[in-house]
Coordinates of C-alpha atoms and ligand atoms in Angstrom, one line a residue:
M1 CA 28.7 -14.4 -18.1
S2 CA 26.9 -12.5 -20.8
R3 CA 24.2 -9.9 -19.9
Q4 CA 21.6 -12.3 -21.3
W5 CA 22.4 -14.9 -18.6
V6 CA 22.8 -12.3 -15.8
G7 CA 19.3 -11.2 -16.7
F8 CA 18.1 -14.8 -16.7
A9 CA 19.7 -15.5 -13.3
V10 CA 18.0 -12.5 -11.7
F11 CA 14.7 -13.4 -13.2
A12 CA 15.0 -17.0 -12.0
V13 CA 15.9 -16.0 -8.5
V14 CA 13.0 -13.6 -8.3
M15 CA 10.4 -16.1 -9.7
L16 CA 11.6 -19.0 -7.5
A17 CA 11.6 -16.9 -4.4
V18 CA 7.9 -16.0 -4.7
P19 CA 6.4 -19.0 -2.8
A20 CA 9.0 -18.6 0.0
V21 CA 7.8 -15.0 0.8
P22 CA 5.2 -15.5 3.5
F23 CA 3.4 -12.2 3.0
I24 CA 2.5 -13.0 -0.6
P25 CA -1.0 -14.5 -0.2
D26 CA -1.8 -18.1 -1.4
Y27 CA -4.2 -16.7 -3.9
W28 CA -1.4 -14.8 -5.7
V29 CA 1.1 -17.7 -5.5
T30 CA -1.5 -19.9 -7.2
L31 CA -2.3 -17.3 -9.8
L32 CA 1.4 -17.0 -10.6
A33 CA 1.6 -20.8 -10.8
F34 CA -1.1 -20.6 -13.5
V35 CA 0.9 -17.8 -15.2
G36 CA 3.8 -20.2 -15.3
V37 CA 1.7 -23.0 -17.0
S38 CA 0.4 -20.5 -19.6
S39 CA 3.9 -19.1 -20.1
L40 CA 5.0 -22.4 -21.5
V41 CA 2.3 -22.4 -24.1
A42 CA 2.9 -18.7 -24.9
L43 CA 6.7 -19.4 -25.2
G44 CA 6.0 -21.9 -27.9
L45 CA 3.8 -19.4 -29.7
V46 CA 6.5 -16.7 -29.4
L47 CA 8.7 -19.0 -31.4
L48 CA 6.1 -20.2 -33.8
T49 CA 4.2 -17.0 -34.4
G50 CA 6.5 -14.2 -33.3
V51 CA 9.8 -15.6 -34.5
G52 CA 8.7 -18.1 -37.2
G53 CA 5.8 -16.1 -38.6
M54 CA 3.3 -18.9 -38.3
T55 CA 0.1 -17.8 -36.5
S56 CA -1.6 -20.6 -34.6
F57 CA -5.0 -20.4 -32.9
G58 CA -4.9 -24.1 -32.2
Q59 CA -2.2 -24.3 -29.5
A60 CA -4.7 -25.3 -26.8
A61 CA -5.3 -28.6 -28.5
F62 CA -1.7 -29.6 -27.8
V63 CA -2.2 -28.6 -24.2
G64 CA -5.1 -31.0 -24.4
F65 CA -3.0 -33.9 -25.8
G66 CA -0.5 -33.5 -22.9
A67 CA -3.2 -33.2 -20.3
Y68 CA -5.3 -36.1 -21.5
A69 CA -2.3 -38.4 -21.9
T70 CA -1.3 -38.1 -18.3
A71 CA -4.9 -37.9 -16.9
L72 CA -5.8 -41.1 -18.6
L73 CA -2.7 -43.0 -17.7
S74 CA -2.6 -41.9 -14.1
T75 CA -6.3 -42.6 -13.5
S76 CA -7.5 -45.5 -15.6
Y77 CA -4.1 -47.2 -15.8
G78 CA -2.7 -46.3 -12.4
W79 CA 0.6 -44.9 -13.6
S80 CA 2.5 -42.6 -11.3
P81 CA 2.5 -39.0 -12.6
W82 CA 6.2 -38.5 -13.3
P83 CA 6.8 -41.1 -15.9
T84 CA 3.7 -39.9 -17.8
L85 CA 5.6 -36.7 -18.5
L86 CA 7.5 -38.5 -21.2
V87 CA 4.3 -40.0 -22.6
S88 CA 2.7 -36.5 -22.6
I89 CA 5.7 -35.2 -24.5
A90 CA 5.8 -38.1 -26.9
V91 CA 2.0 -38.0 -27.7
T92 CA 2.1 -34.2 -28.3
A93 CA 5.2 -34.5 -30.5
V94 CA 3.7 -37.2 -32.6
A95 CA 0.4 -35.3 -32.9
A96 CA 2.3 -32.1 -33.8
L97 CA 4.4 -33.9 -36.4
V98 CA 1.3 -35.3 -38.2
I99 CA -0.7 -32.1 -37.9
G100 CA 2.4 -30.0 -38.8
L101 CA 3.1 -31.9 -41.9
V102 CA -0.2 -30.8 -43.4
T103 CA -0.3 -27.4 -41.7
V104 CA 3.1 -25.7 -42.1
R105 CA 2.9 -25.8 -45.9
L106 CA -0.2 -23.7 -45.9
K107 CA 0.5 -20.2 -47.1
G108 CA -0.7 -16.8 -46.0
H109 CA -4.1 -16.7 -44.3
F110 CA -4.7 -20.4 -44.9
L111 CA -2.3 -21.3 -42.1
P112 CA -4.1 -19.5 -39.3
L113 CA -7.4 -20.8 -40.8
G114 CA -6.0 -24.3 -40.7
T115 CA -5.1 -24.0 -37.1
I116 CA -8.6 -22.7 -36.3
A117 CA -10.0 -25.7 -38.1
W118 CA -8.1 -28.3 -36.1
G119 CA -8.4 -26.2 -32.9
I120 CA -12.1 -26.6 -33.2
S121 CA -12.1 -30.3 -34.3
F122 CA -9.9 -31.5 -31.4
Y123 CA -12.3 -29.8 -28.9
Y124 CA -15.2 -31.9 -30.3
L125 CA -12.9 -35.0 -30.5
F126 CA -12.0 -34.7 -26.8
G127 CA -15.7 -34.1 -26.0
N128 CA -16.9 -37.1 -27.8
L129 CA -14.5 -39.8 -26.9
Q130 CA -16.0 -41.9 -24.2
F131 CA -12.8 -43.4 -22.9
I132 CA -11.6 -39.9 -21.9
G133 CA -14.9 -39.1 -20.3
A134 CA -16.4 -37.1 -23.2
Y135 CA -17.6 -33.6 -22.1
D136 CA -17.3 -34.5 -18.4
G137 CA -13.6 -35.1 -18.9
I138 CA -11.5 -37.0 -16.3
Q139 CA -11.7 -36.2 -12.6
G140 CA -9.6 -37.4 -9.7
V141 CA -6.2 -36.9 -11.4
P142 CA -3.6 -37.6 -8.7
P143 CA -1.3 -34.8 -7.6
L144 CA 2.4 -34.8 -8.2
S145 CA 4.5 -35.9 -5.3
I146 CA 8.2 -35.4 -4.5
F147 CA 9.9 -37.7 -2.0
G148 CA 6.5 -39.0 -0.9
T149 CA 5.1 -35.5 -0.3
E150 CA 2.0 -34.7 -2.3
L151 CA 2.1 -31.3 -3.9
L152 CA -1.5 -30.2 -3.1
S153 CA -1.3 -26.5 -2.6
G154 CA -0.4 -23.8 -5.1
R155 CA 2.6 -22.9 -2.9
A156 CA 3.9 -26.5 -3.0
F157 CA 3.2 -27.0 -6.8
Y158 CA 4.6 -23.6 -7.8
P159 CA 8.4 -24.5 -7.8
V160 CA 7.8 -27.5 -10.1
I161 CA 6.0 -25.3 -12.6
W162 CA 8.6 -22.5 -12.5
V163 CA 11.6 -24.8 -12.6
I164 CA 10.2 -26.2 -15.9
V165 CA 9.3 -22.7 -17.2
L166 CA 12.8 -21.5 -16.4
A167 CA 14.4 -24.5 -18.0
A168 CA 12.3 -24.0 -21.1
I169 CA 13.3 -20.3 -21.3
A170 CA 17.0 -21.2 -21.0
L171 CA 16.8 -23.9 -23.6
T172 CA 14.9 -21.6 -25.9
L173 CA 17.4 -18.8 -25.5
N174 CA 20.1 -21.2 -26.4
L175 CA 18.2 -22.5 -29.4
L176 CA 17.5 -19.1 -30.8
D177 CA 21.2 -18.4 -30.6
S178 CA 22.3 -21.4 -32.6
R179 CA 22.6 -22.6 -36.2
V180 CA 19.1 -24.0 -36.3
G181 CA 17.8 -21.0 -34.3
R182 CA 19.1 -18.5 -36.9
A183 CA 17.4 -20.5 -39.6
I184 CA 14.2 -20.3 -37.6
R185 CA 14.6 -16.6 -37.1
A186 CA 15.0 -16.1 -40.8
L187 CA 11.8 -17.9 -41.7
R188 CA 9.6 -14.8 -41.2
S189 CA 11.3 -12.3 -43.4
G190 CA 14.3 -14.0 -45.0
A191 CA 13.1 -17.5 -46.0
A192 CA 14.1 -17.1 -49.6
A193 CA 17.6 -16.0 -48.5
A194 CA 17.9 -18.8 -46.0
E195 CA 17.0 -21.3 -48.7
S196 CA 19.6 -19.8 -51.0
V197 CA 22.3 -20.8 -48.6
G198 CA 20.9 -24.3 -48.0
V199 CA 18.4 -24.0 -45.2
N200 CA 15.6 -26.5 -45.6
I201 CA 12.8 -24.2 -44.6
W202 CA 10.1 -26.9 -44.3
T203 CA 12.2 -28.8 -41.8
A204 CA 12.9 -25.6 -39.9
K205 CA 9.1 -24.8 -39.9
L206 CA 8.2 -28.3 -38.8
A207 CA 10.8 -28.2 -36.1
V208 CA 9.5 -25.0 -34.5
F209 CA 5.9 -26.3 -34.9
V210 CA 6.8 -29.5 -33.0
Y211 CA 8.8 -27.6 -30.4
A212 CA 6.0 -25.2 -29.7
A213 CA 3.5 -28.1 -29.4
V214 CA 5.8 -30.0 -27.0
L215 CA 6.0 -26.9 -24.7
A216 CA 2.2 -26.8 -24.8
G217 CA 2.0 -30.6 -24.1
I218 CA 4.2 -30.1 -21.0
A219 CA 2.0 -27.3 -19.9
G220 CA -0.9 -29.7 -20.3
W221 CA 0.8 -32.3 -18.1
L222 CA 1.3 -29.6 -15.4
Y223 CA -2.2 -28.4 -15.8
A224 CA -3.7 -31.9 -15.3
H225 CA -1.9 -32.5 -12.1
F226 CA -2.4 -29.0 -10.7
Q227 CA -6.1 -28.8 -11.5
R228 CA -6.5 -32.5 -10.7
A229 CA -9.1 -32.7 -13.5
V230 CA -9.3 -32.2 -17.2
T231 CA -12.3 -31.2 -19.3
P232 CA -12.4 -30.4 -23.1
G233 CA -13.5 -26.8 -22.4
A234 CA -9.9 -25.9 -21.4
F235 CA -8.5 -27.0 -24.8
G236 CA -10.9 -25.4 -27.3
L237 CA -10.6 -22.5 -29.6
N238 CA -11.3 -19.9 -26.9
A239 CA -8.3 -21.1 -25.0
G240 CA -6.3 -21.1 -28.2
I241 CA -7.2 -17.5 -28.8
E242 CA -6.2 -16.6 -25.2
Y243 CA -2.8 -18.2 -25.6
L244 CA -2.2 -16.4 -28.8
L245 CA -3.3 -13.2 -27.1
M246 CA -0.7 -13.8 -24.4
A247 CA 2.1 -14.1 -27.0
V248 CA 0.9 -10.9 -28.8
V249 CA 0.3 -8.8 -25.7
G250 CA 3.7 -9.8 -24.3
G251 CA 5.5 -9.2 -27.5
A252 CA 5.5 -12.0 -30.0
G253 CA 9.2 -12.6 -30.9
H254 CA 10.6 -12.1 -27.4
V255 CA 11.1 -15.0 -25.0
Y256 CA 10.3 -13.0 -21.9
G257 CA 7.3 -11.5 -23.7
A258 CA 5.7 -14.9 -23.3
V259 CA 5.9 -14.7 -19.5
L260 CA 4.8 -11.0 -19.5
G261 CA 1.9 -11.7 -21.8
A262 CA 0.8 -14.8 -19.8
G263 CA 1.0 -12.7 -16.7
I264 CA -1.0 -9.8 -18.1
V265 CA -3.7 -12.0 -19.6
T266 CA -4.1 -14.4 -16.7
I267 CA -4.3 -11.6 -14.1
L268 CA -6.6 -9.5 -16.3
K269 CA -8.9 -12.4 -16.9
D270 CA -9.0 -13.0 -13.1
L271 CA -9.9 -9.4 -12.4
L272 CA -12.4 -9.2 -15.3
Q273 CA -14.2 -12.4 -14.1
D274 CA -14.8 -10.7 -10.8
W275 CA -15.8 -7.3 -12.1
L276 CA -17.5 -7.7 -15.4
P277 CA -20.6 -9.6 -14.1
L278 CA -21.1 -6.7 -11.7
V279 CA -21.0 -4.3 -14.6
F280 CA -23.3 -6.4 -16.7
G281 CA -25.5 -7.4 -13.8
Q282 CA -25.4 -11.1 -14.4
G283 CA -22.9 -13.9 -14.7
G284 CA -21.2 -14.9 -18.0
N285 CA -17.9 -15.2 -19.8
Y286 CA -17.6 -11.5 -20.6
E287 CA -13.8 -11.5 -20.6
G288 CA -13.9 -13.2 -24.0
I289 CA -15.4 -10.0 -25.4
V290 CA -12.7 -7.8 -23.8
F291 CA -9.9 -10.1 -25.0
G292 CA -11.3 -10.0 -28.5
I293 CA -11.3 -6.2 -28.5
L294 CA -7.8 -6.2 -26.9
L295 CA -6.4 -8.5 -29.5
V296 CA -7.7 -6.4 -32.4
A297 CA -6.5 -3.2 -30.8
L298 CA -3.1 -4.6 -30.3
L299 CA -2.8 -5.9 -33.8
Q300 CA -3.8 -2.4 -35.1
G301 CA -1.7 -0.3 -32.8
A302 CA 1.0 -2.1 -30.9
R303 CA 2.1 -5.2 -32.8
T304 CA 5.3 -5.5 -30.8
G305 CA 3.5 -5.9 -27.5
F306 CA 4.6 -4.7 -24.1
W307 CA 7.9 -6.5 -23.7
P308 CA 10.0 -4.0 -25.8
L309 CA 8.7 -1.2 -23.5
L310 CA 9.8 -3.1 -20.4
A311 CA 13.1 -4.2 -22.0
S312 CA 14.0 -0.6 -22.7
L313 CA 14.5 -0.2 -19.0
F314 CA 17.2 -2.8 -18.8
P315 CA 20.7 -2.5 -20.3
K316 CA 20.9 -3.8 -23.9
P317 CA 22.8 -7.1 -24.5
G318 CA 26.4 -6.4 -25.4
A319 CA 27.7 -7.1 -28.9
R320 CA 28.8 -10.6 -29.6
R321 CA 32.5 -11.1 -29.2
I322 CA 34.4 -12.6 -32.1
L323 CA 36.8 -15.1 -30.7
D324 CA 39.7 -16.7 -32.5
A325 CA 38.6 -20.1 -33.9
E326 CA 39.8 -22.7 -36.3
P327 CA 38.6 -21.6 -39.8
L328 CA 35.7 -23.6 -41.3
G329 CA 36.6 -26.2 -43.9
H330 CA 37.3 -24.8 -47.3
E331 CA 36.8 -26.8 -50.5
G332 CA 38.8 -26.2 -53.6
A333 CA 37.6 -24.3 -56.7
G334 CA 35.8 -26.0 -59.5
T335 CA 37.8 -27.0 -62.5
D336 CA 35.1 -28.6 -64.6
N337 CA 35.0 -26.9 -68.0
P338 CA 32.5 -25.4 -68.5
L339 CA 31.5 -24.9 -64.9
L340 CA 27.9 -23.8 -65.6
E341 CA 26.0 -24.4 -68.7
V342 CA 22.6 -22.9 -69.4
R343 CA 21.1 -24.8 -72.2
E344 CA 18.1 -23.4 -74.1
A345 CA 16.6 -22.1 -70.9
R346 CA 13.1 -20.9 -71.3
K347 CA 10.7 -19.4 -68.8
T348 CA 7.2 -18.1 -69.6
F349 CA 4.9 -16.3 -67.3
G350 CA 1.5 -16.7 -68.9
G351 CA 1.9 -15.3 -72.3
L352 CA 5.1 -13.4 -71.5
V353 CA 8.4 -15.1 -72.5
A354 CA 10.7 -13.8 -69.8
V355 CA 13.6 -16.0 -70.9
N356 CA 13.6 -17.2 -74.4
D357 CA 15.7 -20.3 -75.1
V358 CA 18.9 -18.7 -73.7
S359 CA 22.2 -20.6 -73.7
F360 CA 25.5 -19.6 -72.3
Q361 CA 28.4 -20.9 -70.3
V362 CA 30.5 -19.9 -67.4
K363 CA 34.0 -21.3 -67.3
P364 CA 36.1 -21.8 -64.2
G365 CA 37.8 -18.7 -62.9
E366 CA 35.8 -16.5 -65.2
I367 CA 33.7 -13.4 -64.5
V368 CA 30.7 -13.4 -66.9
G369 CA 28.5 -10.4 -67.3
L370 CA 24.8 -10.7 -67.9
I371 CA 23.5 -7.4 -69.2
G372 CA 20.4 -6.0 -70.8
P373 CA 17.7 -3.4 -70.2
N374 CA 15.2 -3.6 -67.3
G375 CA 12.9 -6.5 -67.9
A376 CA 15.3 -8.3 -70.2
G377 CA 15.2 -11.5 -68.1
K378 CA 18.4 -11.3 -66.1
S379 CA 17.0 -11.9 -62.6
T380 CA 14.7 -14.6 -64.0
T381 CA 17.8 -16.3 -65.4
F382 CA 19.4 -16.2 -61.9
N383 CA 16.2 -17.7 -60.5
L384 CA 16.3 -20.5 -63.0
V385 CA 19.9 -21.3 -62.3
T386 CA 19.3 -21.3 -58.5
G387 CA 16.1 -23.3 -58.5
V388 CA 13.9 -20.4 -57.3
T389 CA 11.9 -20.6 -60.5
R390 CA 11.1 -23.7 -62.5
L391 CA 12.3 -23.9 -66.1
T392 CA 9.5 -24.1 -68.7
A393 CA 12.0 -25.8 -70.9
G394 CA 15.8 -26.3 -71.2
Q395 CA 18.5 -27.5 -68.8
I396 CA 20.9 -26.2 -66.3
V397 CA 24.1 -28.2 -66.0
F398 CA 26.6 -27.5 -63.3
R399 CA 29.9 -29.3 -63.1
S400 CA 28.7 -31.8 -65.7
Q401 CA 25.6 -32.7 -63.7
T402 CA 22.1 -31.5 -64.3
I403 CA 20.6 -29.3 -61.6
T404 CA 17.4 -28.6 -63.5
G405 CA 14.5 -28.7 -61.1
L406 CA 16.4 -28.9 -57.9
A407 CA 15.1 -26.8 -55.0
P408 CA 17.1 -23.7 -54.0
A409 CA 18.5 -25.4 -50.9
R410 CA 19.7 -28.3 -53.0
V411 CA 21.3 -26.0 -55.5
A412 CA 23.1 -24.3 -52.6
R413 CA 24.7 -27.7 -51.8
R414 CA 26.4 -27.7 -55.1
R415 CA 28.1 -24.5 -53.8
I416 CA 26.3 -22.0 -56.0
A417 CA 25.7 -18.8 -53.9
R418 CA 23.8 -15.7 -54.9
T419 CA 22.6 -12.3 -53.9
F420 CA 19.2 -10.8 -54.7
Q421 CA 18.3 -7.7 -56.7
H422 CA 15.7 -6.9 -54.0
V423 CA 17.8 -7.5 -50.9
K424 CA 16.7 -10.3 -48.6
L425 CA 18.0 -9.8 -45.1
S426 CA 16.2 -10.3 -41.8
P427 CA 16.0 -6.7 -40.7
A428 CA 15.6 -7.4 -37.0
M429 CA 18.7 -9.7 -36.8
T430 CA 22.1 -8.3 -36.6
V431 CA 24.2 -8.1 -39.7
L432 CA 26.5 -10.7 -38.2
D433 CA 23.7 -13.1 -37.6
N434 CA 22.3 -12.6 -41.1
V435 CA 25.7 -13.4 -42.6
A436 CA 26.3 -16.4 -40.3
I437 CA 23.3 -18.1 -41.9
G438 CA 25.5 -18.3 -45.0
A439 CA 27.7 -20.9 -43.3
H440 CA 24.7 -23.3 -42.7
L441 CA 25.9 -26.0 -45.0
R442 CA 29.5 -25.9 -43.8
T443 CA 28.4 -26.7 -40.2
R444 CA 26.5 -29.5 -38.5
A445 CA 24.9 -28.6 -35.1
G446 CA 21.3 -29.7 -34.9
F447 CA 18.3 -28.7 -32.9
F448 CA 19.3 -30.4 -29.6
S449 CA 22.9 -29.5 -29.6
G450 CA 21.7 -25.9 -30.1
M451 CA 19.3 -26.1 -27.3
L452 CA 21.8 -27.6 -24.9
A453 CA 24.6 -25.3 -26.0
L454 CA 26.8 -28.2 -27.1
D455 CA 27.6 -26.2 -30.3
R456 CA 29.8 -23.5 -28.9
T457 CA 33.0 -24.5 -30.6
E458 CA 31.3 -24.6 -34.0
E459 CA 29.5 -21.4 -33.2
R460 CA 32.8 -19.6 -32.7
R461 CA 34.0 -20.9 -36.0
I462 CA 30.8 -19.7 -37.7
F463 CA 31.1 -16.2 -36.3
S464 CA 34.8 -15.8 -37.0
E465 CA 34.0 -16.8 -40.6
A466 CA 31.1 -14.4 -40.8
A467 CA 33.2 -11.6 -39.3
R468 CA 36.0 -12.4 -41.8
Q469 CA 33.6 -12.2 -44.8
L470 CA 32.1 -8.9 -43.4
Q471 CA 35.6 -7.5 -43.1
R472 CA 36.2 -8.5 -46.8
V473 CA 33.2 -6.6 -48.0
G474 CA 34.1 -3.6 -45.9
L475 CA 31.3 -3.9 -43.3
A476 CA 33.5 -4.8 -40.3
D477 CA 32.4 -1.8 -38.3
R478 CA 28.7 -2.4 -39.0
M479 CA 28.4 -6.1 -38.0
H480 CA 26.7 -5.6 -34.6
I481 CA 23.9 -3.4 -35.7
E482 CA 20.5 -4.6 -37.0
A483 CA 20.5 -5.4 -40.7
G484 CA 17.5 -3.1 -41.2
A485 CA 19.7 -0.1 -40.1
L486 CA 22.1 -0.6 -43.0
S487 CA 21.9 1.6 -46.1
L488 CA 20.8 -0.2 -49.2
G489 CA 24.3 -0.3 -50.6
E490 CA 25.5 -1.8 -47.4
Q491 CA 22.7 -4.4 -47.4
R492 CA 23.9 -5.5 -50.8
L493 CA 27.4 -5.9 -49.4
A494 CA 26.1 -7.9 -46.4
E495 CA 24.4 -10.2 -48.9
I496 CA 27.7 -10.8 -50.6
A497 CA 29.3 -11.6 -47.3
R498 CA 26.5 -14.1 -46.6
A499 CA 27.0 -15.7 -50.0
L500 CA 30.7 -16.0 -49.4
C501 CA 30.1 -17.8 -46.2
L502 CA 28.8 -20.7 -48.3
D503 CA 32.3 -21.1 -49.7
P504 CA 30.9 -21.0 -53.2
V505 CA 32.4 -22.3 -56.5
L506 CA 30.1 -20.0 -58.4
L507 CA 28.8 -16.7 -57.2
L508 CA 25.8 -15.0 -58.8
L509 CA 25.6 -11.3 -58.1
D510 CA 22.4 -9.4 -59.1
E511 CA 23.2 -5.7 -59.4
P512 CA 25.7 -5.6 -56.5
A513 CA 26.9 -2.1 -57.2
A514 CA 23.5 -0.4 -57.2
G515 CA 23.4 2.2 -54.5
L516 CA 27.1 2.1 -53.8
R517 CA 29.3 5.3 -53.9
H518 CA 32.2 5.5 -56.3
G519 CA 34.8 4.5 -53.7
E520 CA 32.7 1.6 -52.5
K521 CA 32.2 0.4 -56.1
Q522 CA 36.0 0.4 -56.6
A523 CA 36.5 -1.7 -53.4
L524 CA 33.8 -4.1 -54.5
A525 CA 35.4 -4.5 -57.9
T526 CA 38.7 -5.2 -56.3
L527 CA 37.1 -7.8 -54.0
I528 CA 35.4 -9.6 -57.0
E529 CA 38.8 -9.7 -58.7
T530 CA 40.4 -11.2 -55.6
L531 CA 37.6 -13.8 -55.6
R532 CA 38.3 -14.6 -59.2
D533 CA 42.0 -14.9 -58.5
D534 CA 41.2 -17.4 -55.8
G535 CA 39.5 -19.5 -58.4
M536 CA 35.9 -18.5 -57.9
S537 CA 33.6 -18.0 -60.9
V538 CA 31.2 -15.1 -61.0
L539 CA 28.1 -14.4 -62.9
L540 CA 27.4 -10.7 -62.7
V541 CA 24.3 -8.7 -63.5
E542 CA 25.0 -5.0 -63.3
H543 CA 23.9 -1.8 -65.0
D544 CA 27.1 0.2 -64.4
M545 CA 29.0 -0.4 -67.6
D546 CA 32.3 0.8 -66.4
F547 CA 32.0 -1.8 -63.6
V548 CA 31.0 -4.6 -66.0
M549 CA 33.7 -3.7 -68.6
R550 CA 36.4 -3.6 -66.0
L551 CA 35.6 -6.9 -64.5
T552 CA 34.3 -9.3 -67.0
N553 CA 36.0 -11.7 -69.4
H554 CA 32.8 -12.5 -71.2
I555 CA 29.4 -10.7 -71.6
V556 CA 26.0 -12.1 -72.5
V557 CA 23.4 -9.6 -73.6
L558 CA 19.7 -10.2 -73.2
D559 CA 16.9 -8.2 -74.6
F560 CA 13.2 -9.1 -74.1
G561 CA 14.2 -12.5 -72.9
S562 CA 16.4 -13.4 -75.9
K563 CA 20.2 -13.4 -76.1
I564 CA 21.1 -10.9 -78.7
A565 CA 24.9 -11.0 -78.4
E566 CA 27.8 -12.5 -76.5
G567 CA 31.5 -12.1 -76.5
S568 CA 34.4 -10.2 -75.0
P569 CA 33.7 -6.8 -73.5
Q570 CA 35.3 -5.3 -76.6
E571 CA 33.1 -7.2 -79.0
V572 CA 29.9 -6.5 -77.2
R573 CA 30.7 -2.8 -76.9
Q574 CA 31.0 -2.6 -80.7
N575 CA 28.0 -4.8 -81.6
P576 CA 25.4 -2.7 -83.4
A577 CA 22.5 -4.7 -82.0
V578 CA 23.7 -4.2 -78.5
I579 CA 24.2 -0.5 -79.0
E580 CA 20.7 -0.3 -80.4
A581 CA 19.0 -2.2 -77.6
Y582 CA 20.9 -1.2 -74.6
L583 CA 24.1 0.7 -74.6
G584 CA 22.8 3.7 -76.5
A585 CA 24.7 6.4 -78.2
D586 CA 27.0 7.3 -75.4
L587 CA 29.4 4.4 -75.9
Ligands
LIG601 P1 15.6 -8.1 -65.4 O1 16.2 -8.7 -64.1 O2 16.4 -8.3 -66.6 O3 15.3 -6.6 -65.2 P2 13.4 -9.9 -64.9 O4 14.1 -11.2 -65.1 O5 13.2 -9.4 -63.5 O6 14.2 -8.8 -65.7 O7 12.0 -9.9 -65.6 C1 11.9 -10.3 -66.9 C2 10.4 -10.2 -67.3 O8 9.7 -11.2 -66.6 C3 9.8 -8.9 -66.9 O9 8.9 -8.6 -68.0 C4 9.0 -9.2 -65.7 O10 7.9 -8.4 -65.5 C5 8.6 -10.7 -65.8 N1 8.6 -11.4 -64.6 C6 9.6 -11.7 -63.7 N2 9.2 -12.4 -62.7 C7 7.8 -12.6 -62.9 C8 6.8 -13.4 -62.2 N3 7.1 -14.0 -61.0 N4 5.6 -13.4 -62.7 C9 5.3 -12.7 -63.9 N5 6.2 -12.1 -64.6 C10 7.5 -12.0 -64.1
LIG602 MG1 16.6 -7.8 -62.4

């Protein structure tokens, strides 16, 4: 058993033992039961906000959907509480799908603002609908019962809550360590890179959004039967801010941070509600003020929250073991001639013509150099080919089919892989995990098989492939460290390994040798030759002329967006226009 699961088992035993300990007062058991309910919501926010980078103030609304669904069915329609759990989940999931479709596409500050907007509107919606009791809410919600015994006390209800919380934690840990989970983890800092290897980032965002909402909906279901009443006040913006505070206090980004944050905020709120009225001399919801200050202070000073502090007391999880596995499927090289055709490609940014009607071809098994001074339009040409930037005019044809206008993830499906001039890795993920994302399109496991750990055979194959590609680029001894700890040169190599995991027909390398030492450059050149000998075609942007001259069969020279020359390395080297514009007197 890995350290992660030993840790989980210890945590589970401790949490489940609480109600059985007679000297823990009822009051505390009940409080910890509420911590459990909030943990579920905070866990969703850890994924959504901490891992996925989407800040939501509106999570309490989803708790409301779950709570009202069961409260309504179990009072007005006489359903027994257990079957309504499925309805609560379904209602929340559908609501989240609809809200998510319009929310997750919002960029920057608009996304949190959007969540505030619907966070507020659902409060008023709940408060104005007569059939759910308007502002009075629904009273007399029946308790849960197990084998005919009604769970009326906090001590009796506690195990139900914590079994669900523990299950959610286990499923979430599995999910994060899966094909879909890696895509989700890349959303925050490596979305462009994930797209370049075929991850559909909208689907990934929507999936986390719905998952987080469903956890909130389950929390709502528990809340309704534990409190035995629901009122809109529990699902408004204030509550939404509290849940977000929990995720931030605990350590957005860490699964256990959700429980820690829910614990800290729930217990603090309880204490503050007792003490603050004494300080202010009259009753009131003063804890809101304290929470507001706390949230701002944390965002200023301690963004990682408290979990990392606590986690440093425990042993670190061991490095992932690379096990022997059947290699992933490998498709043959492309034989279409030409393989890639850039036809009159044009890109303007306002008045600037970054790429000016440029045409060139890459033939199968060829290494083509794309050179030119800084700002010549080389990286923009890469972006045009890979769908990152839309062409103003012209066409990109790959294997006789146009790929003009395709989104990056679609271009990746044609087996075009790339690296970025400005490296795009997720710094907090290991090098191995970053590279494993490259195999996204060669593998299948979806959300649920990831959650239920049904993907383990495929996972082994992914990691043995990722390790093999890392070995090829010379990073075998660095694979278990965080990508952020690599030198810039090593990060470039890691990007090449990730691109190779796609099993590309065409590889686009944007300044791969920048920041490499002499020996490393030689090794990289040898690797690129090996790839070519295996039938791969390469389009190479590089400033190191020795490197370019050694490797390429054909060179295209850009200057101020226009192609000023092309030909064999010999021809280009002697071309007066090229010497004038770029190569200078030293050649
Ligand atoms: P190179 O990779 O050859 O150094 P680039 O393709 O990065 O050059 O840039 C070509 C020109 O296009 C530069 O003048 C650059 O400032 C401009 N440019 C590139 N991307 C953008 C953008 N997103 N918006 C505006 N101008 C851009
Ligand atoms: Mg560039």
